[in-house]
Amino acid sequence: MKQRVITGVVAAALFLPIVIFGGLPFILLTYVLATIGLSELFRMKNINLLSFHALISFLLLWAFLLPTEQALPIAKTELLLVVVLLLLTYTVVTKNKFTFDEAGFVLLATLYVGIGFHYFIETRLAGLHYIFYALFIIWATDTGAYFIGRAIGKRKLWPEISPNKTIEGSLGGIISAVIVAAVYNVIADFEQTLAALLMMTVVLSIFGQIGDLVESAFKRHYGVKDSGKILPGHGGILDRFDSLLFILPFLHFFQFV
């Protein structure tokens, strides 16, 4: 617990000033975080980070991270198609040492990390209060789910994936997120009405919990305790950003930002 607290304080001291400052330092930080996150998934799958398919995936990731206002010579969807064709060609060149299944894995992993962190950048560009709104929802959901689950949790939420989570804890997390969002609305400059904000908070709290369960499913499938070891006591980057990677795209999909 002591190590976990120390790591959290140090990480916050380094992370939050860059988030608040924004601009190029924030974009560069996001590139670093996303690259580490994708590397964690590749290590789970025992993929060599210097292999052809890994390097191609990193290039695709960095292209997807570019802010929307930053134009590419070709559209991102077209670039994705080029990478798909390259990876499929590579299965032939390697005589199926690199398989179709592995091509699917690296593509899905790259899109999962790339799209999530792309919207991390887009959300910061939209306004600092949206970033803190997303972070507060996650922290409130996690904290409420933990304490309410321990206090009154009896019915398991998804024991095959995460044995300790309960339905009561999940609902408690949603309620906690709604309360925190209502308080934050007093000081933040949201264009939406309070009713719209609270409805979105419920949706995002649910998807944040799904993001956490998805990461738990990854780790259970690949037989690892944490996605990485870069944050002592906390695990890897994906362990800390799993909920955020789900929440941020939906902020934009629902045109909340």
PDB file of C-alpha atoms in Angstrom:
ATOM      1  CA  MET A   1       0.000   0.000   0.000  1.00  0.00           C
ATOM      2  CA  LYS A   2       2.861   2.391   0.861  1.00  0.00           C
ATOM      3  CA  GLN A   3       4.468   1.808  -2.537  1.00  0.00           C
ATOM      4  CA  ARG A   4       1.109   2.312  -4.245  1.00  0.00           C
ATOM      5  CA  VAL A   5       0.581   5.654  -2.506  1.00  0.00           C
ATOM      6  CA  ILE A   6       4.111   6.874  -3.272  1.00  0.00           C
ATOM      7  CA  THR A   7       3.778   5.944  -6.932  1.00  0.00           C
ATOM      8  CA  GLY A   8       0.386   7.658  -7.133  1.00  0.00           C
ATOM      9  CA  VAL A   9       1.711  10.900  -5.612  1.00  0.00           C
ATOM     10  CA  VAL A  10       4.804  10.974  -7.845  1.00  0.00           C
ATOM     11  CA  ALA A  11       2.788  10.157 -10.979  1.00  0.00           C
ATOM     12  CA  ALA A  12       0.217  12.852 -10.176  1.00  0.00           C
ATOM     13  CA  ALA A  13       2.976  15.402  -9.548  1.00  0.00           C
ATOM     14  CA  LEU A  14       4.438  14.680 -12.990  1.00  0.00           C
ATOM     15  CA  PHE A  15       1.229  14.058 -14.898  1.00  0.00           C
ATOM     16  CA  LEU A  16      -1.188  16.760 -13.754  1.00  0.00           C
ATOM     17  CA  PRO A  17       1.002  19.823 -14.521  1.00  0.00           C
ATOM     18  CA  ILE A  18       1.426  18.624 -18.123  1.00  0.00           C
ATOM     19  CA  VAL A  19      -2.320  17.972 -18.428  1.00  0.00           C
ATOM     20  CA  ILE A  20      -3.066  21.451 -17.106  1.00  0.00           C
ATOM     21  CA  PHE A  21      -0.479  23.110 -19.352  1.00  0.00           C
ATOM     22  CA  GLY A  22      -1.697  21.249 -22.443  1.00  0.00           C
ATOM     23  CA  GLY A  23      -0.262  21.985 -25.865  1.00  0.00           C
ATOM     24  CA  LEU A  24       2.711  20.128 -27.335  1.00  0.00           C
ATOM     25  CA  PRO A  25       3.978  18.720 -23.986  1.00  0.00           C
ATOM     26  CA  PHE A  26       0.588  17.088 -23.416  1.00  0.00           C
ATOM     27  CA  ILE A  27       0.521  15.641 -26.942  1.00  0.00           C
ATOM     28  CA  LEU A  28       4.043  14.243 -26.535  1.00  0.00           C
ATOM     29  CA  LEU A  29       3.101  12.745 -23.169  1.00  0.00           C
ATOM     30  CA  THR A  30       0.088  11.079 -24.790  1.00  0.00           C
ATOM     31  CA  TYR A  31       2.303   9.609 -27.512  1.00  0.00           C
ATOM     32  CA  VAL A  32       4.584   8.135 -24.856  1.00  0.00           C
ATOM     33  CA  LEU A  33       1.695   6.711 -22.830  1.00  0.00           C
ATOM     34  CA  ALA A  34       0.019   5.190 -25.899  1.00  0.00           C
ATOM     35  CA  THR A  35       3.270   3.646 -27.138  1.00  0.00           C
ATOM     36  CA  ILE A  36       3.886   2.052 -23.740  1.00  0.00           C
ATOM     37  CA  GLY A  37       0.266   0.874 -23.590  1.00  0.00           C
ATOM     38  CA  LEU A  38       0.467  -0.851 -26.976  1.00  0.00           C
ATOM     39  CA  SER A  39       3.815  -2.373 -25.979  1.00  0.00           C
ATOM     40  CA  GLU A  40       2.125  -3.865 -22.913  1.00  0.00           C
ATOM     41  CA  LEU A  41      -0.470  -5.607 -25.075  1.00  0.00           C
ATOM     42  CA  PHE A  42       2.230  -6.922 -27.403  1.00  0.00           C
ATOM     43  CA  ARG A  43       4.196  -8.301 -24.460  1.00  0.00           C
ATOM     44  CA  MET A  44       1.079 -10.100 -23.209  1.00  0.00           C
ATOM     45  CA  LYS A  45       0.929 -11.798 -26.601  1.00  0.00           C
ATOM     46  CA  ASN A  46       4.719 -12.363 -26.626  1.00  0.00           C
ATOM     47  CA  ILE A  47       5.159 -10.229 -29.739  1.00  0.00           C
ATOM     48  CA  ASN A  48       8.687  -8.957 -30.373  1.00  0.00           C
ATOM     49  CA  LEU A  49       8.530  -5.159 -30.230  1.00  0.00           C
ATOM     50  CA  LEU A  50      11.140  -4.935 -33.009  1.00  0.00           C
ATOM     51  CA  SER A  51       9.301  -7.269 -35.362  1.00  0.00           C
ATOM     52  CA  PHE A  52       7.957  -5.981 -38.675  1.00  0.00           C
ATOM     53  CA  HIS A  53       4.318  -6.203 -37.620  1.00  0.00           C
ATOM     54  CA  ALA A  54       4.989  -4.459 -34.311  1.00  0.00           C
ATOM     55  CA  LEU A  55       6.842  -1.592 -35.985  1.00  0.00           C
ATOM     56  CA  ILE A  56       4.078  -1.190 -38.576  1.00  0.00           C
ATOM     57  CA  SER A  57       1.544  -1.128 -35.719  1.00  0.00           C
ATOM     58  CA  PHE A  58       3.460   1.593 -33.887  1.00  0.00           C
ATOM     59  CA  LEU A  59       3.493   3.722 -37.049  1.00  0.00           C
ATOM     60  CA  LEU A  60      -0.267   3.253 -37.419  1.00  0.00           C
ATOM     61  CA  LEU A  61      -0.737   4.115 -33.744  1.00  0.00           C
ATOM     62  CA  TRP A  62       1.227   7.367 -34.060  1.00  0.00           C
ATOM     63  CA  ALA A  63      -0.783   8.344 -37.133  1.00  0.00           C
ATOM     64  CA  PHE A  64      -4.090   7.700 -35.338  1.00  0.00           C
ATOM     65  CA  LEU A  65      -2.968   9.810 -32.385  1.00  0.00           C
ATOM     66  CA  LEU A  66      -2.622  12.928 -34.515  1.00  0.00           C
ATOM     67  CA  PRO A  67      -5.204  15.573 -33.613  1.00  0.00           C
ATOM     68  CA  THR A  68      -8.086  15.875 -36.067  1.00  0.00           C
ATOM     69  CA  GLU A  69      -6.901  19.330 -37.117  1.00  0.00           C
ATOM     70  CA  GLN A  70      -3.555  17.856 -38.217  1.00  0.00           C
ATOM     71  CA  ALA A  71      -3.988  16.736 -41.825  1.00  0.00           C
ATOM     72  CA  LEU A  72      -2.340  13.604 -43.224  1.00  0.00           C
ATOM     73  CA  PRO A  73      -1.531  12.998 -46.904  1.00  0.00           C
ATOM     74  CA  ILE A  74      -4.189  10.266 -46.815  1.00  0.00           C
ATOM     75  CA  ALA A  75      -7.195   9.669 -44.570  1.00  0.00           C
ATOM     76  CA  LYS A  76      -6.684   7.552 -41.474  1.00  0.00           C
ATOM     77  CA  THR A  77      -9.150   4.963 -42.768  1.00  0.00           C
ATOM     78  CA  GLU A  78      -7.130   4.676 -45.982  1.00  0.00           C
ATOM     79  CA  LEU A  79      -3.934   4.314 -43.977  1.00  0.00           C
ATOM     80  CA  LEU A  80      -5.593   1.574 -41.951  1.00  0.00           C
ATOM     81  CA  LEU A  81      -6.449  -0.267 -45.171  1.00  0.00           C
ATOM     82  CA  VAL A  82      -2.832  -0.013 -46.328  1.00  0.00           C
ATOM     83  CA  VAL A  83      -1.631  -1.519 -43.038  1.00  0.00           C
ATOM     84  CA  VAL A  84      -4.225  -4.314 -43.281  1.00  0.00           C
ATOM     85  CA  LEU A  85      -2.956  -5.215 -46.742  1.00  0.00           C
ATOM     86  CA  LEU A  86       0.680  -5.061 -45.603  1.00  0.00           C
ATOM     87  CA  LEU A  87       0.007  -7.375 -42.671  1.00  0.00           C
ATOM     88  CA  LEU A  88      -1.931  -9.838 -44.815  1.00  0.00           C
ATOM     89  CA  THR A  89       0.920  -9.814 -47.331  1.00  0.00           C
ATOM     90  CA  TYR A  90       3.317 -10.457 -44.462  1.00  0.00           C
ATOM     91  CA  THR A  91       1.435 -13.658 -43.568  1.00  0.00           C
ATOM     92  CA  VAL A  92       2.317 -14.932 -47.056  1.00  0.00           C
ATOM     93  CA  VAL A  93       5.937 -13.728 -46.956  1.00  0.00           C
ATOM     94  CA  THR A  94       6.519 -15.497 -43.622  1.00  0.00           C
ATOM     95  CA  LYS A  95       4.696 -18.641 -44.816  1.00  0.00           C
ATOM     96  CA  ASN A  96       2.199 -18.302 -41.974  1.00  0.00           C
ATOM     97  CA  LYS A  97       4.822 -17.906 -39.246  1.00  0.00           C
ATOM     98  CA  PHE A  98       2.961 -14.649 -38.784  1.00  0.00           C
ATOM     99  CA  THR A  99      -0.661 -15.705 -38.900  1.00  0.00           C
ATOM    100  CA  PHE A 100      -4.005 -14.162 -39.767  1.00  0.00           C
ATOM    101  CA  ASP A 101      -4.960 -14.376 -36.080  1.00  0.00           C
ATOM    102  CA  GLU A 102      -1.864 -12.407 -35.079  1.00  0.00           C
ATOM    103  CA  ALA A 103      -2.630  -9.811 -37.758  1.00  0.00           C
ATOM    104  CA  GLY A 104      -6.103  -9.418 -36.258  1.00  0.00           C
ATOM    105  CA  PHE A 105      -4.646  -9.052 -32.775  1.00  0.00           C
ATOM    106  CA  VAL A 106      -2.131  -6.337 -33.648  1.00  0.00           C
ATOM    107  CA  LEU A 107      -4.731  -4.377 -35.627  1.00  0.00           C
ATOM    108  CA  LEU A 108      -7.385  -4.512 -32.906  1.00  0.00           C
ATOM    109  CA  ALA A 109      -4.822  -3.704 -30.206  1.00  0.00           C
ATOM    110  CA  THR A 110      -3.564  -0.715 -32.191  1.00  0.00           C
ATOM    111  CA  LEU A 111      -7.071   0.624 -32.801  1.00  0.00           C
ATOM    112  CA  TYR A 112      -8.088   0.108 -29.166  1.00  0.00           C
ATOM    113  CA  VAL A 113      -5.107   2.045 -27.839  1.00  0.00           C
ATOM    114  CA  GLY A 114      -4.855   4.520 -30.716  1.00  0.00           C
ATOM    115  CA  ILE A 115      -8.489   5.634 -30.794  1.00  0.00           C
ATOM    116  CA  GLY A 116      -8.691   5.876 -27.001  1.00  0.00           C
ATOM    117  CA  PHE A 117      -5.580   8.030 -26.642  1.00  0.00           C
ATOM    118  CA  HIS A 118      -6.495  10.067 -29.739  1.00  0.00           C
ATOM    119  CA  TYR A 119      -9.607  11.190 -27.895  1.00  0.00           C
ATOM    120  CA  PHE A 120      -7.460  11.938 -24.858  1.00  0.00           C
ATOM    121  CA  ILE A 121      -5.787  14.596 -27.013  1.00  0.00           C
ATOM    122  CA  GLU A 122      -9.076  15.751 -28.563  1.00  0.00           C
ATOM    123  CA  THR A 123     -10.735  16.095 -25.170  1.00  0.00           C
ATOM    124  CA  ARG A 124      -7.866  18.198 -23.821  1.00  0.00           C
ATOM    125  CA  LEU A 125      -8.086  20.431 -26.899  1.00  0.00           C
ATOM    126  CA  ALA A 126     -11.819  20.849 -26.233  1.00  0.00           C
ATOM    127  CA  GLY A 127     -11.172  22.082 -22.701  1.00  0.00           C
ATOM    128  CA  LEU A 128      -9.399  21.171 -19.488  1.00  0.00           C
ATOM    129  CA  HIS A 129     -12.698  20.856 -17.611  1.00  0.00           C
ATOM    130  CA  TYR A 130     -13.712  17.931 -19.840  1.00  0.00           C
ATOM    131  CA  ILE A 131     -10.515  16.040 -18.964  1.00  0.00           C
ATOM    132  CA  PHE A 132     -11.121  16.548 -15.252  1.00  0.00           C
ATOM    133  CA  TYR A 133     -14.769  15.596 -15.701  1.00  0.00           C
ATOM    134  CA  ALA A 134     -13.704  12.247 -17.180  1.00  0.00           C
ATOM    135  CA  LEU A 135     -11.054  11.712 -14.493  1.00  0.00           C
ATOM    136  CA  PHE A 136     -13.479  12.591 -11.675  1.00  0.00           C
ATOM    137  CA  ILE A 137     -16.044  10.130 -13.051  1.00  0.00           C
ATOM    138  CA  ILE A 138     -13.466   7.338 -13.082  1.00  0.00           C
ATOM    139  CA  TRP A 139     -12.122   8.116  -9.624  1.00  0.00           C
ATOM    140  CA  ALA A 140     -15.613   8.464  -8.147  1.00  0.00           C
ATOM    141  CA  THR A 141     -16.793   5.252  -9.808  1.00  0.00           C
ATOM    142  CA  ASP A 142     -13.768   3.270  -8.635  1.00  0.00           C
ATOM    143  CA  THR A 143     -13.906   4.670  -5.097  1.00  0.00           C
ATOM    144  CA  GLY A 144     -17.666   4.276  -4.722  1.00  0.00           C
ATOM    145  CA  ALA A 145     -17.620   0.760  -6.172  1.00  0.00           C
ATOM    146  CA  TYR A 146     -14.809  -0.281  -3.825  1.00  0.00           C
ATOM    147  CA  PHE A 147     -16.245   1.008  -0.565  1.00  0.00           C
ATOM    148  CA  ILE A 148     -19.908   0.244  -1.249  1.00  0.00           C
ATOM    149  CA  GLY A 149     -18.986  -3.163  -2.633  1.00  0.00           C
ATOM    150  CA  ARG A 150     -17.020  -3.979   0.514  1.00  0.00           C
ATOM    151  CA  ALA A 151     -19.774  -2.701   2.758  1.00  0.00           C
ATOM    152  CA  ILE A 152     -22.869  -4.312   1.227  1.00  0.00           C
ATOM    153  CA  GLY A 153     -21.737  -6.164  -1.890  1.00  0.00           C
ATOM    154  CA  LYS A 154     -23.102  -9.724  -2.117  1.00  0.00           C
ATOM    155  CA  ARG A 155     -24.003 -10.491  -5.730  1.00  0.00           C
ATOM    156  CA  LYS A 156     -21.056 -10.969  -8.065  1.00  0.00           C
ATOM    157  CA  LEU A 157     -20.996  -8.721 -11.125  1.00  0.00           C
ATOM    158  CA  TRP A 158     -18.847 -10.870 -13.429  1.00  0.00           C
ATOM    159  CA  PRO A 159     -16.992 -13.539 -11.426  1.00  0.00           C
ATOM    160  CA  GLU A 160     -15.401 -15.195 -14.480  1.00  0.00           C
ATOM    161  CA  ILE A 161     -13.574 -11.946 -15.290  1.00  0.00           C
ATOM    162  CA  SER A 162     -13.203 -10.048 -12.007  1.00  0.00           C
ATOM    163  CA  PRO A 163     -14.235 -12.112  -8.953  1.00  0.00           C
ATOM    164  CA  ASN A 164     -14.163  -9.238  -6.454  1.00  0.00           C
ATOM    165  CA  LYS A 165     -16.579  -6.898  -8.222  1.00  0.00           C
ATOM    166  CA  THR A 166     -20.219  -6.890  -7.135  1.00  0.00           C
ATOM    167  CA  ILE A 167     -23.463  -5.562  -8.575  1.00  0.00           C
ATOM    168  CA  GLU A 168     -23.993  -3.450  -5.466  1.00  0.00           C
ATOM    169  CA  GLY A 169     -20.498  -1.982  -5.850  1.00  0.00           C
ATOM    170  CA  SER A 170     -21.128  -1.219  -9.523  1.00  0.00           C
ATOM    171  CA  LEU A 171     -24.343   0.633  -8.732  1.00  0.00           C
ATOM    172  CA  GLY A 172     -22.612   2.429  -5.872  1.00  0.00           C
ATOM    173  CA  GLY A 173     -19.908   3.554  -8.271  1.00  0.00           C
ATOM    174  CA  ILE A 174     -22.489   5.002 -10.656  1.00  0.00           C
ATOM    175  CA  ILE A 175     -24.242   6.864  -7.829  1.00  0.00           C
ATOM    176  CA  SER A 176     -20.910   8.224  -6.574  1.00  0.00           C
ATOM    177  CA  ALA A 177     -20.018   9.436 -10.076  1.00  0.00           C
ATOM    178  CA  VAL A 178     -23.374  11.213 -10.414  1.00  0.00           C
ATOM    179  CA  ILE A 179     -22.893  12.987  -7.065  1.00  0.00           C
ATOM    180  CA  VAL A 180     -19.356  14.094  -7.977  1.00  0.00           C
ATOM    181  CA  ALA A 181     -20.506  15.305 -11.427  1.00  0.00           C
ATOM    182  CA  ALA A 182     -23.301  17.349  -9.847  1.00  0.00           C
ATOM    183  CA  VAL A 183     -20.809  19.020  -7.499  1.00  0.00           C
ATOM    184  CA  TYR A 184     -18.271  19.575 -10.290  1.00  0.00           C
ATOM    185  CA  ASN A 185     -20.980  21.192 -12.435  1.00  0.00           C
ATOM    186  CA  VAL A 186     -21.137  24.044  -9.919  1.00  0.00           C
ATOM    187  CA  ILE A 187     -17.579  25.138 -10.692  1.00  0.00           C
ATOM    188  CA  ALA A 188     -17.107  23.896 -14.285  1.00  0.00           C
ATOM    189  CA  ASP A 189     -18.288  25.653 -17.425  1.00  0.00           C
ATOM    190  CA  PHE A 190     -20.440  23.024 -19.152  1.00  0.00           C
ATOM    191  CA  GLU A 191     -22.708  23.999 -22.010  1.00  0.00           C
ATOM    192  CA  GLN A 192     -25.068  21.104 -21.240  1.00  0.00           C
ATOM    193  CA  THR A 193     -27.906  21.228 -18.747  1.00  0.00           C
ATOM    194  CA  LEU A 194     -27.486  19.509 -15.391  1.00  0.00           C
ATOM    195  CA  ALA A 195     -29.929  16.785 -16.447  1.00  0.00           C
ATOM    196  CA  ALA A 196     -27.918  16.070 -19.626  1.00  0.00           C
ATOM    197  CA  LEU A 197     -24.673  16.068 -17.637  1.00  0.00           C
ATOM    198  CA  LEU A 198     -25.986  13.566 -15.101  1.00  0.00           C
ATOM    199  CA  MET A 199     -27.426  11.290 -17.795  1.00  0.00           C
ATOM    200  CA  MET A 200     -24.059  11.315 -19.588  1.00  0.00           C
ATOM    201  CA  THR A 201     -22.325  10.609 -16.284  1.00  0.00           C
ATOM    202  CA  VAL A 202     -24.391   7.438 -15.809  1.00  0.00           C
ATOM    203  CA  VAL A 203     -23.492   6.274 -19.333  1.00  0.00           C
ATOM    204  CA  LEU A 204     -19.792   7.061 -18.909  1.00  0.00           C
ATOM    205  CA  SER A 205     -19.616   5.448 -15.480  1.00  0.00           C
ATOM    206  CA  ILE A 206     -21.018   2.241 -16.969  1.00  0.00           C
ATOM    207  CA  PHE A 207     -18.609   2.302 -19.915  1.00  0.00           C
ATOM    208  CA  GLY A 208     -15.724   3.091 -17.583  1.00  0.00           C
ATOM    209  CA  GLN A 209     -16.507  -0.076 -15.641  1.00  0.00           C
ATOM    210  CA  ILE A 210     -16.732  -2.022 -18.900  1.00  0.00           C
ATOM    211  CA  GLY A 211     -13.296  -0.698 -19.857  1.00  0.00           C
ATOM    212  CA  ASP A 212     -11.935  -1.976 -16.553  1.00  0.00           C
ATOM    213  CA  LEU A 213     -13.526  -5.382 -17.142  1.00  0.00           C
ATOM    214  CA  VAL A 214     -12.072  -5.542 -20.655  1.00  0.00           C
ATOM    215  CA  GLU A 215      -8.583  -5.014 -19.273  1.00  0.00           C
ATOM    216  CA  SER A 216      -9.242  -7.673 -16.619  1.00  0.00           C
ATOM    217  CA  ALA A 217     -10.335 -10.045 -19.393  1.00  0.00           C
ATOM    218  CA  PHE A 218      -7.091  -9.385 -21.287  1.00  0.00           C
ATOM    219  CA  LYS A 219      -4.982 -10.168 -18.243  1.00  0.00           C
ATOM    220  CA  ARG A 220      -6.967 -13.254 -17.288  1.00  0.00           C
ATOM    221  CA  HIS A 221      -6.756 -14.595 -20.858  1.00  0.00           C
ATOM    222  CA  TYR A 222      -3.002 -14.065 -21.075  1.00  0.00           C
ATOM    223  CA  GLY A 223      -2.305 -15.155 -17.515  1.00  0.00           C
ATOM    224  CA  VAL A 224      -0.738 -11.944 -16.183  1.00  0.00           C
ATOM    225  CA  LYS A 225      -1.458 -10.034 -12.989  1.00  0.00           C
ATOM    226  CA  ASP A 226      -0.812  -6.555 -14.413  1.00  0.00           C
ATOM    227  CA  SER A 227      -0.445  -5.180 -17.923  1.00  0.00           C
ATOM    228  CA  GLY A 228       3.028  -3.919 -17.035  1.00  0.00           C
ATOM    229  CA  LYS A 229       5.392  -2.908 -14.238  1.00  0.00           C
ATOM    230  CA  ILE A 230       6.148   0.708 -15.071  1.00  0.00           C
ATOM    231  CA  LEU A 231       4.046   1.978 -12.133  1.00  0.00           C
ATOM    232  CA  PRO A 232       5.083   0.082  -8.967  1.00  0.00           C
ATOM    233  CA  GLY A 233       2.021  -0.900  -6.976  1.00  0.00           C
ATOM    234  CA  HIS A 234      -0.314   0.092  -9.827  1.00  0.00           C
ATOM    235  CA  GLY A 235       0.862  -2.091 -12.709  1.00  0.00           C
ATOM    236  CA  GLY A 236       1.118  -0.765 -16.243  1.00  0.00           C
ATOM    237  CA  ILE A 237      -0.235   2.146 -18.267  1.00  0.00           C
ATOM    238  CA  LEU A 238      -3.276   0.169 -19.433  1.00  0.00           C
ATOM    239  CA  ASP A 239      -4.080  -0.725 -15.828  1.00  0.00           C
ATOM    240  CA  ARG A 240      -4.440   2.998 -15.111  1.00  0.00           C
ATOM    241  CA  PHE A 241      -6.026   4.121 -18.387  1.00  0.00           C
ATOM    242  CA  ASP A 242      -8.381   1.209 -19.134  1.00  0.00           C
ATOM    243  CA  SER A 243     -11.524   3.110 -18.121  1.00  0.00           C
ATOM    244  CA  LEU A 244     -10.398   6.364 -19.734  1.00  0.00           C
ATOM    245  CA  LEU A 245      -9.858   4.632 -23.104  1.00  0.00           C
ATOM    246  CA  PHE A 246     -13.561   3.705 -23.088  1.00  0.00           C
ATOM    247  CA  ILE A 247     -14.978   6.914 -21.636  1.00  0.00           C
ATOM    248  CA  LEU A 248     -13.284   9.521 -23.832  1.00  0.00           C
ATOM    249  CA  PRO A 249     -14.454   8.244 -27.246  1.00  0.00           C
ATOM    250  CA  PHE A 250     -18.055   8.135 -26.015  1.00  0.00           C
ATOM    251  CA  LEU A 251     -17.830  11.754 -24.887  1.00  0.00           C
ATOM    252  CA  HIS A 252     -17.294  12.598 -28.539  1.00  0.00           C
ATOM    253  CA  PHE A 253     -19.545   9.949 -30.092  1.00  0.00           C
ATOM    254  CA  PHE A 254     -22.478  11.374 -28.155  1.00  0.00           C
ATOM    255  CA  GLN A 255     -21.343  14.906 -29.114  1.00  0.00           C
ATOM    256  CA  PHE A 256     -21.008  15.871 -25.470  1.00  0.00           C
ATOM    257  CA  VAL A 257     -17.697  17.621 -26.190  1.00  0.00           C
TER     258      VAL A 257
END
